[in-house]
Every structure is written in structure tokens, then in C-alpha cells.
Amino acid sequence: MTASAHLRLGDLLRVGDTSYDLVGIDGPAALLATADGRITAMKVAALLGDPTFEIVSSAPRRRPVVPPYFDALPPRIRERAVWLEAHVTEVLDGIPSTEDGTGRAPRPEYDITRTTLRQRELARSVNSPDRIVRCRCRCSNATGAATRPPDSRH
């Protein structure tokens, strides 16, 4: 592999005869998932230095597995965290979540080439039935600093 390799979440990698999805980077470690969902960690330096290492594809897509640390959560909380993560990541990068983890074209209100982060946050607050998402967006001004919501007592 050349020294100019750039790893991105969602990359399909091959080391030796095994294919992996890059599902996370935690400091010096890359978190790799096999087709059957097993997660393994490998030092990024060792990965890039392996002569059999190659990036098979680097299309923008969602990671197909839930982060392993979500498994420690109670089922109801885990389900909610997975749901909320999909919404937050769509606001950040514009790519909607899909069942198979592949990216689709962004919806116009989340297209990062046409909207600012603030515009995407506001679009999410309008489209979200979620009280937390709506409150977060209402309570932030354009600079991202928290502001006090209007006092309903006056």
C-alpha cells in the first residue's frame, strides 16, 4: 500500500484473504468488522504497513454494524441510541441511513454542498418527532452557543 492511503469509515478493506469493513477508528486502532459481524482491532500503522493490505472500495456509506459499545446498553436505550445516531449523522454528513448501510443521495435539506450545518439542524428540528432534537436546535443560536429559551411566564 502506498503511504498516501486515506482510511474512511465505511471503507471496504482486504488484509490477506480476509475482507473487512472499517467501522471505527479509536486513537491508533482501527476497528474492523468481518462479513459475519465479528469486530477486531488492529493498529493503523500495522494495517497500513501490511504488504497484503488494500482498500477495495471507499464509497461513502454508513457502517453496517452498531458500535460494539452500544451492546452494554439496556435494549430500549440501545434502540433509541441507534435511532438517534442515524438522525445526528445525517445532519452532519448529509447521507441518510439505510438498512444495508450504503449511502443514498442526500435529501435537499441535508445536502452539505447546499446547506450549512445550522440549516441542516433546523431542518432536522422541524422534521423530527423527537423532543430532544427539537429542543437542541431551538436552544442554539447561529454561533452554536446555548441561549435561554423564551420565558413563558411573561
Coordinates of C-alpha atoms in Angstrom, one line a residue, residues 3-4 16 29 41 43 49-50 56-58 70 80 92 94 106 112 117 125 128 131-132 134 139-140:
A3 CA 2.0 6.0 2.0
S4 CA -0.8 8.2 0.7
G16 CA -4.5 -11.2 3.2
A29 CA -6.5 1.4 16.5
A41 CA -9.0 -4.1 16.4
K43 CA -3.2 -0.8 14.9
G49 CA 2.3 -1.5 6.8
D50 CA 0.9 -4.9 5.9
V56 CA -11.1 -2.4 -2.0
S57 CA -13.7 0.4 -2.1
S58 CA -14.2 3.7 -0.5
F70 CA -23.9 0.0 22.3
R80 CA -33.1 4.7 21.0
L92 CA -23.6 16.1 10.0
G94 CA -26.0 14.6 4.7
P106 CA -28.8 13.4 0.4
I112 CA -23.9 19.5 2.6
L117 CA -24.8 22.8 9.4
S125 CA -35.8 20.0 14.3
S128 CA -38.2 15.4 14.0
R131 CA -38.3 16.3 21.7
I132 CA -34.5 16.2 22.4
R134 CA -36.2 19.9 18.6
C139 CA -31.8 26.4 22.2
S140 CA -28.8 27.1 20.0

